[in-house]
Short mmCIF file of C-alpha atoms and ligand atoms in Angstrom, two decimals:
data_model
loop_
_atom_site.label_atom_id
_atom_site.label_comp_id
_atom_site.label_asym_id
_atom_site.label_seq_id
_atom_site.Cartn_x
_atom_site.Cartn_y
_atom_site.Cartn_z
CA UNK A 1 114.16 102.12 72.99
CA UNK A 2 111.02 102.44 75.07
CA UNK A 3 111.19 101.40 78.70
CA UNK A 4 108.76 101.60 81.56
CA UNK A 5 108.46 101.52 85.31
CA UNK A 6 105.24 99.94 86.48
CA UNK A 7 104.80 100.25 90.23
CA UNK A 8 101.75 99.05 92.10
CA UNK A 9 100.49 101.65 94.59
CA UNK A 10 100.65 99.25 97.50
CA UNK A 11 103.15 101.08 99.70
CA UNK A 12 106.34 103.08 99.70
CA UNK A 13 108.85 103.09 96.90
CA UNK A 14 111.43 100.58 98.03
CA UNK A 15 115.10 100.89 97.08
CA UNK A 16 114.66 97.82 94.85
CA UNK A 17 111.84 99.52 92.94
CA UNK A 18 113.84 102.73 92.76
CA UNK A 19 116.79 100.85 91.29
CA UNK A 20 114.51 99.36 88.62
CA UNK A 21 113.07 102.79 87.84
CA UNK A 22 116.53 104.35 87.62
CA UNK A 23 117.84 101.64 85.31
CA UNK A 24 114.86 102.01 82.97
CA UNK A 25 115.18 105.78 82.99
CA UNK A 26 118.93 105.67 82.29
CA UNK A 27 118.47 103.25 79.39
CA UNK A 28 115.81 105.41 77.80
CA UNK A 29 117.91 108.55 78.21
CA UNK A 30 121.04 106.82 76.92
CA UNK A 31 119.31 105.75 73.73
CA UNK A 32 117.25 108.87 73.18
CA UNK A 33 114.14 106.78 73.79
CA UNK A 34 111.13 107.19 76.02
CA UNK A 35 110.53 106.30 79.64
CA UNK A 36 106.94 105.49 80.53
CA UNK A 37 105.47 105.49 84.02
CA UNK A 38 102.51 103.19 84.50
CA UNK A 39 100.69 102.77 87.78
CA UNK A 40 99.38 99.21 88.11
CA UNK A 41 96.40 99.82 90.30
CA UNK A 42 93.82 97.23 89.28
CA UNK A 43 94.07 95.09 92.39
CA UNK A 44 91.61 97.02 94.51
CA UNK A 45 92.29 95.07 97.66
CA UNK A 46 95.99 95.81 97.61
CA UNK A 47 95.87 99.49 96.63
CA UNK A 48 96.82 101.81 99.48
CA UNK A 49 95.30 105.31 99.48
CA UNK A 50 97.97 107.95 99.01
CA UNK A 51 100.58 105.46 97.84
CA UNK A 52 100.57 106.74 94.26
CA UNK A 53 101.23 110.32 95.37
CA UNK A 54 104.09 109.06 97.52
CA UNK A 55 105.57 107.09 94.62
CA UNK A 56 105.48 110.10 92.32
CA UNK A 57 107.03 112.31 94.97
CA UNK A 58 109.85 109.83 95.53
CA UNK A 59 110.50 109.48 91.79
CA UNK A 60 110.62 113.25 91.37
CA UNK A 61 112.93 113.59 94.35
CA UNK A 62 115.28 111.17 92.62
CA UNK A 63 115.11 113.37 89.55
CA UNK A 64 113.26 110.84 87.40
CA UNK A 65 110.93 112.33 84.83
CA UNK A 66 108.65 110.40 82.51
CA UNK A 67 107.82 111.21 78.96
CA UNK A 68 104.19 110.55 78.36
CA UNK A 69 100.85 109.94 79.90
CA UNK A 70 97.17 109.95 79.07
CA UNK A 71 97.00 113.76 79.00
CA UNK A 72 98.44 115.87 76.22
CA UNK A 73 101.23 118.38 76.86
CA UNK A 74 102.21 119.77 80.24
CA UNK A 75 103.67 117.73 83.07
CA UNK A 76 102.28 114.28 82.51
CA UNK A 77 100.18 112.29 84.89
CA UNK A 78 101.29 108.66 84.67
CA UNK A 79 99.25 106.06 82.86
CA UNK A 80 96.93 104.35 85.30
CA UNK A 81 95.62 100.90 84.56
CA UNK A 82 92.42 101.69 86.44
CA UNK A 83 91.69 104.25 83.69
CA UNK A 84 92.23 101.70 80.93
CA UNK A 85 89.88 98.89 81.94
CA UNK A 86 88.03 99.21 78.63
CA UNK A 87 91.24 98.28 76.79
CA UNK A 88 91.72 95.08 78.77
CA UNK A 89 88.06 94.14 78.40
CA UNK A 90 88.24 94.48 74.60
CA UNK A 91 91.28 92.26 74.42
CA UNK A 92 89.78 89.70 76.78
CA UNK A 93 86.68 89.62 74.58
CA UNK A 94 88.83 89.03 71.55
CA UNK A 95 90.52 86.10 73.27
CA UNK A 96 87.10 84.74 74.31
CA UNK A 97 85.82 85.01 70.73
CA UNK A 98 88.85 83.22 69.41
CA UNK A 99 88.59 80.43 71.96
CA UNK A 100 91.83 81.41 73.67
CA UNK A 101 90.01 82.21 76.89
CA UNK A 102 86.87 81.07 78.68
CA UNK A 103 84.51 82.06 81.42
CA UNK A 104 85.07 80.22 84.63
CA UNK A 105 82.76 79.79 87.60
CA UNK A 106 84.10 77.85 90.54
CA UNK A 107 81.89 75.22 92.13
CA UNK A 108 80.65 76.35 95.54
CA UNK A 109 83.35 76.10 98.21
CA UNK A 110 86.26 75.97 95.74
CA UNK A 111 87.42 79.56 95.95
CA UNK A 112 86.53 82.52 93.82
CA UNK A 113 88.13 81.43 90.59
CA UNK A 114 90.61 84.26 90.81
CA UNK A 115 93.37 83.66 93.26
CA UNK A 116 92.79 80.02 94.08
CA UNK A 117 92.90 77.65 91.13
CA UNK A 118 89.56 75.91 91.19
CA UNK A 119 88.32 73.39 88.69
CA UNK A 120 85.94 75.45 86.63
CA UNK A 121 82.41 74.25 86.13
CA UNK A 122 83.17 73.67 82.51
CA UNK A 123 84.02 75.85 79.57
CA UNK A 124 81.36 78.47 79.23
CA UNK A 125 80.54 80.63 76.27
CA UNK A 126 77.49 82.34 77.62
CA UNK A 127 75.56 85.15 76.04
CA UNK A 128 75.56 86.82 79.45
CA UNK A 129 78.56 86.17 81.73
CA UNK A 130 77.33 84.34 84.82
CA UNK A 131 77.63 86.26 88.08
CA UNK A 132 80.96 85.74 89.82
CA UNK A 133 82.68 84.45 86.68
CA UNK A 134 86.27 85.25 85.82
CA UNK A 135 87.86 85.09 82.39
CA UNK A 136 90.67 82.57 82.24
CA UNK A 137 93.34 82.12 79.63
CA UNK A 138 93.43 78.74 77.94
CA UNK A 139 97.10 77.81 78.19
CA UNK A 140 98.04 75.77 75.13
CA UNK A 141 99.36 72.29 75.82
CA UNK A 142 102.89 71.19 75.13
CA UNK A 143 104.30 74.54 74.10
CA UNK A 144 107.72 75.83 74.95
CA UNK A 145 108.20 79.41 75.99
CA UNK A 146 111.78 80.49 75.49
CA UNK A 147 112.84 83.77 77.03
CA UNK A 148 116.20 85.12 75.93
CA UNK A 149 116.62 87.23 78.99
CA UNK A 150 119.15 90.04 78.56
CA UNK A 151 120.50 89.43 82.06
CA UNK A 152 119.73 85.79 82.87
CA UNK A 153 120.36 84.34 79.46
CA UNK A 154 118.10 81.72 77.90
CA UNK A 155 115.30 80.50 80.16
CA UNK A 156 112.92 77.80 78.92
CA UNK A 157 109.46 77.26 80.36
CA UNK A 158 107.08 74.46 79.47
CA UNK A 159 103.48 75.57 79.06
CA UNK A 160 102.33 72.39 80.80
CA UNK A 161 103.61 73.86 84.06
CA UNK A 162 101.48 76.97 83.65
CA UNK A 163 97.87 76.74 84.87
CA UNK A 164 94.99 78.44 83.08
CA UNK A 165 95.40 81.84 84.68
CA UNK A 166 92.83 84.54 85.21
CA UNK A 167 92.76 87.49 82.79
CA UNK A 168 89.77 89.39 84.12
CA UNK A 169 88.45 89.04 87.63
CA UNK A 170 84.75 88.80 88.32
CA UNK A 171 84.69 92.55 89.01
CA UNK A 172 85.84 93.06 85.41
CA UNK A 173 89.29 94.31 86.40
CA UNK A 174 92.35 92.68 84.83
CA UNK A 175 95.01 90.70 86.66
CA UNK A 176 98.60 91.89 86.66
CA UNK A 177 99.84 89.41 84.06
CA UNK A 178 97.14 90.30 81.56
CA UNK A 179 97.19 94.06 82.03
CA UNK A 180 100.98 94.23 82.00
CA UNK A 181 101.25 92.20 78.78
CA UNK A 182 98.51 94.18 77.01
CA UNK A 183 100.00 97.49 78.11
CA UNK A 184 103.59 96.60 77.33
CA UNK A 185 102.45 95.70 73.82
CA UNK A 186 100.13 98.66 73.23
CA UNK A 187 102.61 101.11 74.74
CA UNK A 188 105.23 99.68 72.39
CA UNK A 189 107.63 98.90 75.23
CA UNK A 190 110.77 97.48 73.62
CA UNK A 191 112.58 96.46 76.83
CA UNK A 192 110.86 95.14 79.94
CA UNK A 193 113.44 95.64 82.67
CA UNK A 194 112.30 94.59 86.14
CA UNK A 195 113.16 92.64 89.28
CA UNK A 196 113.95 88.96 88.94
CA UNK A 197 110.99 88.15 91.17
CA UNK A 198 108.92 88.59 88.00
CA UNK A 199 110.78 86.02 85.94
CA UNK A 200 108.11 83.41 86.70
CA UNK A 201 105.40 85.71 85.34
CA UNK A 202 107.16 86.07 82.04
CA UNK A 203 105.87 82.84 80.38
CA UNK A 204 102.28 83.89 81.10
CA UNK A 205 102.88 87.30 79.59
CA UNK A 206 104.61 85.81 76.56
CA UNK A 207 101.65 83.45 76.06
CA UNK A 208 99.29 86.43 76.07
CA UNK A 209 101.50 88.16 73.50
CA UNK A 210 101.42 85.08 71.29
CA UNK A 211 97.68 84.59 71.59
CA UNK A 212 97.12 88.18 70.50
CA UNK A 213 99.61 87.84 67.64
CA UNK A 214 102.15 90.23 69.08
CA UNK A 215 105.95 90.13 69.16
CA UNK A 216 107.26 89.99 72.78
CA UNK A 217 109.73 92.65 73.92
CA UNK A 218 113.25 92.07 75.21
CA UNK A 219 113.07 90.97 78.83
CA UNK A 220 115.75 91.76 81.40
CA UNK A 221 115.34 90.49 84.95
CA UNK A 222 117.59 92.32 87.33
CA UNK A 223 118.86 90.47 90.42
CA UNK A 224 117.36 91.15 93.82
CA UNK A 225 118.91 93.41 96.42
CA UNK A 226 120.07 91.53 99.51
CA UNK A 227 121.12 92.67 102.95
CA UNK A 228 124.72 92.11 104.13
CA UNK A 229 123.58 88.74 105.55
CA UNK A 230 122.51 87.78 102.01
CA UNK A 231 118.86 87.63 102.98
CA UNK A 232 116.28 89.61 101.04
CA UNK A 233 116.66 93.28 102.00
CA UNK A 234 114.14 94.13 104.68
CA UNK A 235 113.36 96.48 107.57
CA UNK A 236 115.83 94.77 109.87
CA UNK A 237 118.64 95.94 107.59
CA UNK A 238 117.70 99.58 108.24
CA UNK A 239 116.09 102.06 105.88
CA UNK A 240 114.63 100.34 102.81
CA UNK A 241 112.36 102.99 101.35
CA UNK A 242 113.32 106.03 99.34
CA UNK A 243 111.27 108.23 101.70
CA UNK A 244 113.27 107.08 104.72
CA UNK A 245 116.51 107.94 102.95
CA UNK A 246 115.11 111.35 102.10
CA UNK A 247 114.13 111.92 105.74
CA UNK A 248 117.59 110.87 106.90
CA UNK A 249 119.11 113.49 104.65
CA UNK A 250 120.81 111.45 101.95
CA UNK A 251 121.33 113.70 98.93
CA UNK A 252 119.15 112.34 96.10
CA UNK A 253 122.12 112.31 93.73
CA UNK A 254 123.98 109.99 96.09
CA UNK A 255 121.10 107.53 96.33
CA UNK A 256 120.63 107.70 92.56
CA UNK A 257 124.32 107.02 91.99
CA UNK A 258 124.40 104.20 94.54
CA UNK A 259 121.30 102.42 93.26
CA UNK A 260 122.62 102.64 89.70
CA UNK A 261 125.76 100.88 90.83
CA UNK A 262 123.68 98.16 92.46
CA UNK A 263 122.40 97.28 89.00
CA UNK A 264 125.49 97.65 86.83
CA UNK A 265 129.00 99.02 86.90
CA UNK A 266 131.02 101.46 84.89
CA UNK A 267 133.81 99.97 82.76
CA UNK A 268 136.07 102.58 84.38
CA UNK A 269 135.53 100.93 87.76
CA UNK A 270 134.73 104.33 89.24
CA UNK A 271 132.00 104.44 91.80
CA UNK A 272 131.14 108.08 92.08
CA UNK A 273 129.56 108.92 88.79
CA UNK A 274 127.47 111.98 88.12
CA UNK A 275 124.19 111.48 86.31
CA UNK A 276 125.64 112.45 82.94
CA UNK A 277 128.25 109.70 83.12
CA UNK A 278 125.64 107.16 84.22
CA UNK A 279 123.51 108.06 81.21
CA UNK A 280 126.52 107.85 78.90
CA UNK A 281 127.71 104.48 80.18
CA UNK A 282 124.62 102.44 81.02
CA UNK A 283 124.10 99.26 78.99
CA UNK A 284 121.96 96.22 79.67
CA UNK A 285 124.92 93.94 79.07
CA UNK A 286 126.70 95.61 82.00
CA UNK A 287 124.01 94.37 84.37
CA UNK A 288 125.36 91.47 86.39
CA UNK A 289 123.38 88.30 86.99
CA UNK A 290 124.34 87.80 90.62
CA UNK A 291 122.44 89.29 93.52
CA UNK A 292 123.47 92.73 94.71
CA UNK A 293 124.28 93.40 98.35
CA UNK A 294 123.11 96.67 99.83
CA UNK A 295 126.20 98.20 101.41
CA UNK A 296 125.11 101.08 103.61
CA UNK A 297 128.68 102.12 104.35
CA UNK A 298 129.30 102.63 100.67
CA UNK A 299 126.08 104.60 100.33
CA UNK A 300 127.13 106.79 103.27
CA UNK A 301 130.55 107.28 101.73
CA UNK A 302 128.97 108.37 98.46
CA UNK A 303 126.56 110.65 100.34
CA UNK A 304 129.45 112.35 102.13
CA UNK A 305 131.28 112.83 98.84
CA UNK A 306 128.22 114.48 97.32
CA UNK A 307 127.78 116.72 100.35
CA UNK A 308 131.44 117.74 100.22
CA UNK A 309 131.12 118.84 96.64
CA UNK A 310 127.81 120.65 96.87
CA UNK A 311 127.96 124.44 96.44
CA UNK A 312 127.46 126.15 99.82
CA UNK A 313 124.15 127.75 98.88
CA UNK A 314 122.71 124.46 97.69
CA UNK A 315 124.00 122.62 100.73
CA UNK A 316 122.49 125.29 102.97
CA UNK A 317 119.09 124.82 101.33
CA UNK A 318 119.35 121.07 101.80
CA UNK A 319 120.52 121.49 105.39
CA UNK A 320 117.86 123.97 106.51
CA UNK A 321 115.11 121.47 107.38
CA UNK A 322 117.55 119.39 109.42
CA UNK A 323 118.70 122.11 111.81
CA UNK A 324 116.88 122.53 115.11
CA UNK A 325 116.87 126.33 115.19
CA UNK A 326 115.64 126.45 118.78
CA UNK A 327 118.79 124.78 119.97
CA UNK A 328 121.08 126.28 117.35
CA UNK A 329 119.93 129.77 116.50
CA UNK A 330 121.62 130.10 113.13
CA UNK A 331 120.34 132.89 110.94
CA UNK A 332 119.28 131.96 107.40
CA UNK A 333 122.06 134.04 105.88
CA UNK A 334 124.61 132.18 108.03
CA UNK A 335 123.42 128.75 106.91
CA UNK A 336 125.88 128.55 103.98
CA UNK A 337 128.65 129.21 106.52
CA UNK A 338 127.35 126.46 108.77
CA UNK A 339 126.97 124.19 105.76
CA UNK A 340 130.59 124.80 104.79
CA UNK A 341 131.83 124.05 108.27
CA UNK A 342 129.81 120.85 108.55
CA UNK A 343 130.26 119.44 105.08
CA UNK A 344 133.25 117.32 105.96
CA UNK A 345 131.80 115.97 109.14
CA UNK A 346 128.37 114.70 108.11
CA UNK A 347 127.51 111.91 105.69
CA UNK A 348 123.79 112.45 105.93
CA UNK A 349 122.11 115.70 106.85
CA UNK A 350 120.22 114.26 109.80
CA UNK A 351 123.59 114.19 111.57
CA UNK A 352 123.78 117.98 111.39
CA UNK A 353 122.40 118.56 114.87
CA UNK A 354 124.93 116.27 116.52
CA UNK A 355 127.66 118.20 114.73
CA UNK A 356 126.20 121.59 115.57
CA UNK A 357 126.25 120.54 119.18
CA UNK A 358 130.04 120.45 118.95
CA UNK A 359 130.08 123.97 117.57
CA UNK A 360 127.73 125.46 120.13
CA UNK A 361 128.51 123.41 123.22
CA UNK A 362 126.00 122.42 125.86
CA UNK A 363 124.03 125.23 127.53
CA UNK A 364 124.91 124.11 131.05
CA UNK A 365 128.62 123.95 130.23
CA UNK A 366 128.53 127.43 128.71
CA UNK A 367 126.88 128.87 131.81
CA UNK A 368 129.40 127.20 134.13
CA UNK A 369 132.30 128.42 131.99
CA UNK A 370 130.97 131.95 132.12
CA UNK A 371 131.04 131.87 135.91
CA UNK A 372 134.60 130.64 135.77
CA UNK A 373 135.64 133.42 133.39
CA UNK A 374 133.86 136.08 135.41
CA UNK A 375 136.14 135.18 138.30
CA UNK A 376 139.28 135.43 136.17
CA UNK A 377 140.26 139.04 135.35
CA UNK A 378 143.28 137.91 133.30
CA UNK A 379 141.14 135.81 130.99
CA UNK A 380 138.59 138.58 130.68
CA UNK A 381 141.28 141.03 129.61
CA UNK A 382 142.29 138.67 126.83
CA UNK A 383 138.68 138.18 125.74
CA UNK A 384 138.03 141.92 125.71
CA UNK A 385 141.05 142.46 123.45
CA UNK A 386 139.94 139.68 121.07
CA UNK A 387 136.43 141.03 121.09
CA UNK A 388 137.64 144.50 120.08
CA UNK A 389 139.50 143.03 117.09
CA UNK A 390 136.59 140.81 116.06
CA UNK A 391 134.11 143.68 116.32
CA UNK A 392 136.08 145.57 113.70
CA UNK A 393 136.06 142.77 111.11
CA UNK A 394 134.56 143.67 107.77
CA UNK A 395 134.06 140.03 106.80
CA UNK A 396 133.05 137.20 109.08
CA UNK A 397 135.10 134.36 107.66
CA UNK A 398 137.65 131.96 109.06
CA UNK A 399 140.90 133.53 107.84
CA UNK A 400 139.94 136.98 109.06
CA UNK A 401 138.62 135.63 112.35
CA UNK A 402 141.84 133.71 112.90
CA UNK A 403 143.96 136.82 112.31
CA UNK A 404 141.78 138.98 114.55
CA UNK A 405 142.02 136.45 117.37
CA UNK A 406 145.82 136.42 117.18
CA UNK A 407 145.99 140.20 117.00
CA UNK A 408 143.72 140.45 120.03
CA UNK A 409 146.00 138.00 121.79
CA UNK A 410 149.02 140.14 120.94
CA UNK A 411 147.25 143.26 122.21
CA UNK A 412 146.66 141.50 125.55
CA UNK A 413 150.04 139.77 125.62
CA UNK A 414 148.53 136.27 125.37
CA UNK A 415 149.04 133.37 123.01
CA UNK A 416 148.72 129.61 122.86
CA UNK A 417 146.62 128.09 125.59
CA UNK A 418 146.36 131.41 127.45
CA UNK A 419 144.56 132.81 124.41
CA UNK A 420 142.59 129.89 123.05
CA UNK A 421 141.30 128.25 126.22
CA UNK A 422 139.37 131.26 127.55
CA UNK A 423 138.06 131.93 124.09
CA UNK A 424 136.84 128.37 123.64
CA UNK A 425 135.31 128.33 127.09
CA UNK A 426 133.50 131.58 126.42
CA UNK A 427 132.08 130.38 123.12
CA UNK A 428 131.24 126.74 123.82
CA UNK A 429 131.82 126.04 127.50
CA UNK A 430 134.03 123.13 126.45
CA UNK A 431 137.80 122.71 126.63
CA UNK A 432 138.04 120.90 123.31
CA UNK A 433 136.19 121.04 120.05
CA UNK A 434 136.36 122.11 116.43
CA UNK A 435 138.84 124.79 115.33
CA UNK A 436 138.04 128.09 116.96
CA UNK A 437 137.73 130.23 113.81
CA UNK A 438 135.21 127.68 112.51
CA UNK A 439 133.30 127.74 115.77
CA UNK A 440 133.14 131.53 115.68
CA UNK A 441 132.13 131.51 112.06
CA UNK A 442 129.30 129.05 112.62
CA UNK A 443 128.02 130.83 115.72
CA UNK A 444 127.86 134.11 113.87
CA UNK A 445 129.19 137.54 114.74
CA UNK A 446 126.38 138.65 117.03
CA UNK A 447 126.45 135.60 119.22
CA UNK A 448 130.24 135.60 119.48
CA UNK A 449 130.46 139.26 120.42
CA UNK A 450 127.77 138.74 123.06
CA UNK A 451 129.62 135.72 124.48
CA UNK A 452 132.82 137.78 124.80
CA UNK A 453 131.06 140.69 126.51
CA UNK A 454 131.66 140.58 130.25
CA UNK A 455 131.26 144.17 131.44
CA UNK A 456 128.13 144.68 133.44
CA UNK A 457 125.46 146.79 131.69
N1 LIG B 501 103.28 96.16 89.18
C1 LIG B 501 104.37 95.21 89.18
C2 LIG B 501 105.16 95.41 90.45
O1 LIG B 501 105.07 96.45 91.06
C3 LIG B 501 105.22 95.49 87.96
C4 LIG B 501 106.05 94.37 87.51
C5 LIG B 501 106.59 94.64 86.12
O2 LIG B 501 107.45 95.52 86.00
O3 LIG B 501 106.12 94.00 85.18
O4 LIG B 501 105.87 94.54 90.88
#
């Protein structure tokens, strides 16, 4: 099995494109085949500078690797159609020679012969192509194109409904339908798996295959992704690009898992499936034909499950860029501790700051609470006793902190509210909040001992 993902560098990688890429990658991995990445960049007007780099970054972030490219060995650059224009020209020339294509010049005022369908000024077979001419495919009359789509079933197109489409534009660059068909054939792609918005292009591509004497691949057109209102997924439904999800702190594994499920489902009915299971279970005949609805709550649920299971060190690394260290001065070595304390409370890492706020309290509240405690010798005696116990701890972790706090309370003859309220006020300035041992653990030893220090000098 040889599959491909063929993005055009016209913008960000959208979740729909990512789902297509993931499905192709999974199928290739499942069958020990190859996954090809091909950048379709021959429409100069639509190319966006920097978009290809963004696409590659997003694919890598999702953990998608591709198997070949124009260079030999090493990490492969993708195939780029702009580097293969010679190939398309040769095949267009062959079709011209065989009478399957012709040069077309539009009469003045009837468009450029490329996008708008003009009536060409006759079939031309010039020695020199006239300026401004495009090469058009001569669509045979009265032919049936039958596509046995692996997802949609049998779809029949009549060639009489297909206009003579452009193969090469007047600048010599190929159109999508021509370049994609030539490349899918020459790259020996066995399964063309893509969004159903391309179903209508399929007869044109099959006609090109036939004209060149090639056997078409298996086609599979995967349903579109809709928003909860069953309209095409768009900006107003929230984040739609992979990059936005990355910035919001979704773990890549969660997005990968979720987008896989938007294409097909496991026979087990399970929804949280690690990559290995997805590879083992993917099949084209598990891809449903009805449109998929993007369910952000489910994605968030999956994201929180992945965060909960991540090893502390890994979670800390993922968390680091999301913590505002000015507001929450957590040392690097304490980040795994913070990560552990937060893992059950955040679904996406961009929520870390709001959670940290609960652990640190607001500055103004802390200052006010300190004034209150300064005026309360009883509370300060309790805090001094707790501080003495905490200062002696060999390990700064919740169980030990909890025991030290209770021992300090015993030393000062305090327990319950008389112990915990002053402590909480001293640490966060708030009367309620997360469990105290967790708060102390997240704040770190130095900060806690300083907050419990009331003696002047
Ligand atoms: N370049 C096309 C796109 O981005 C690829 C379609 C295909 O997979 O054939 O939509």
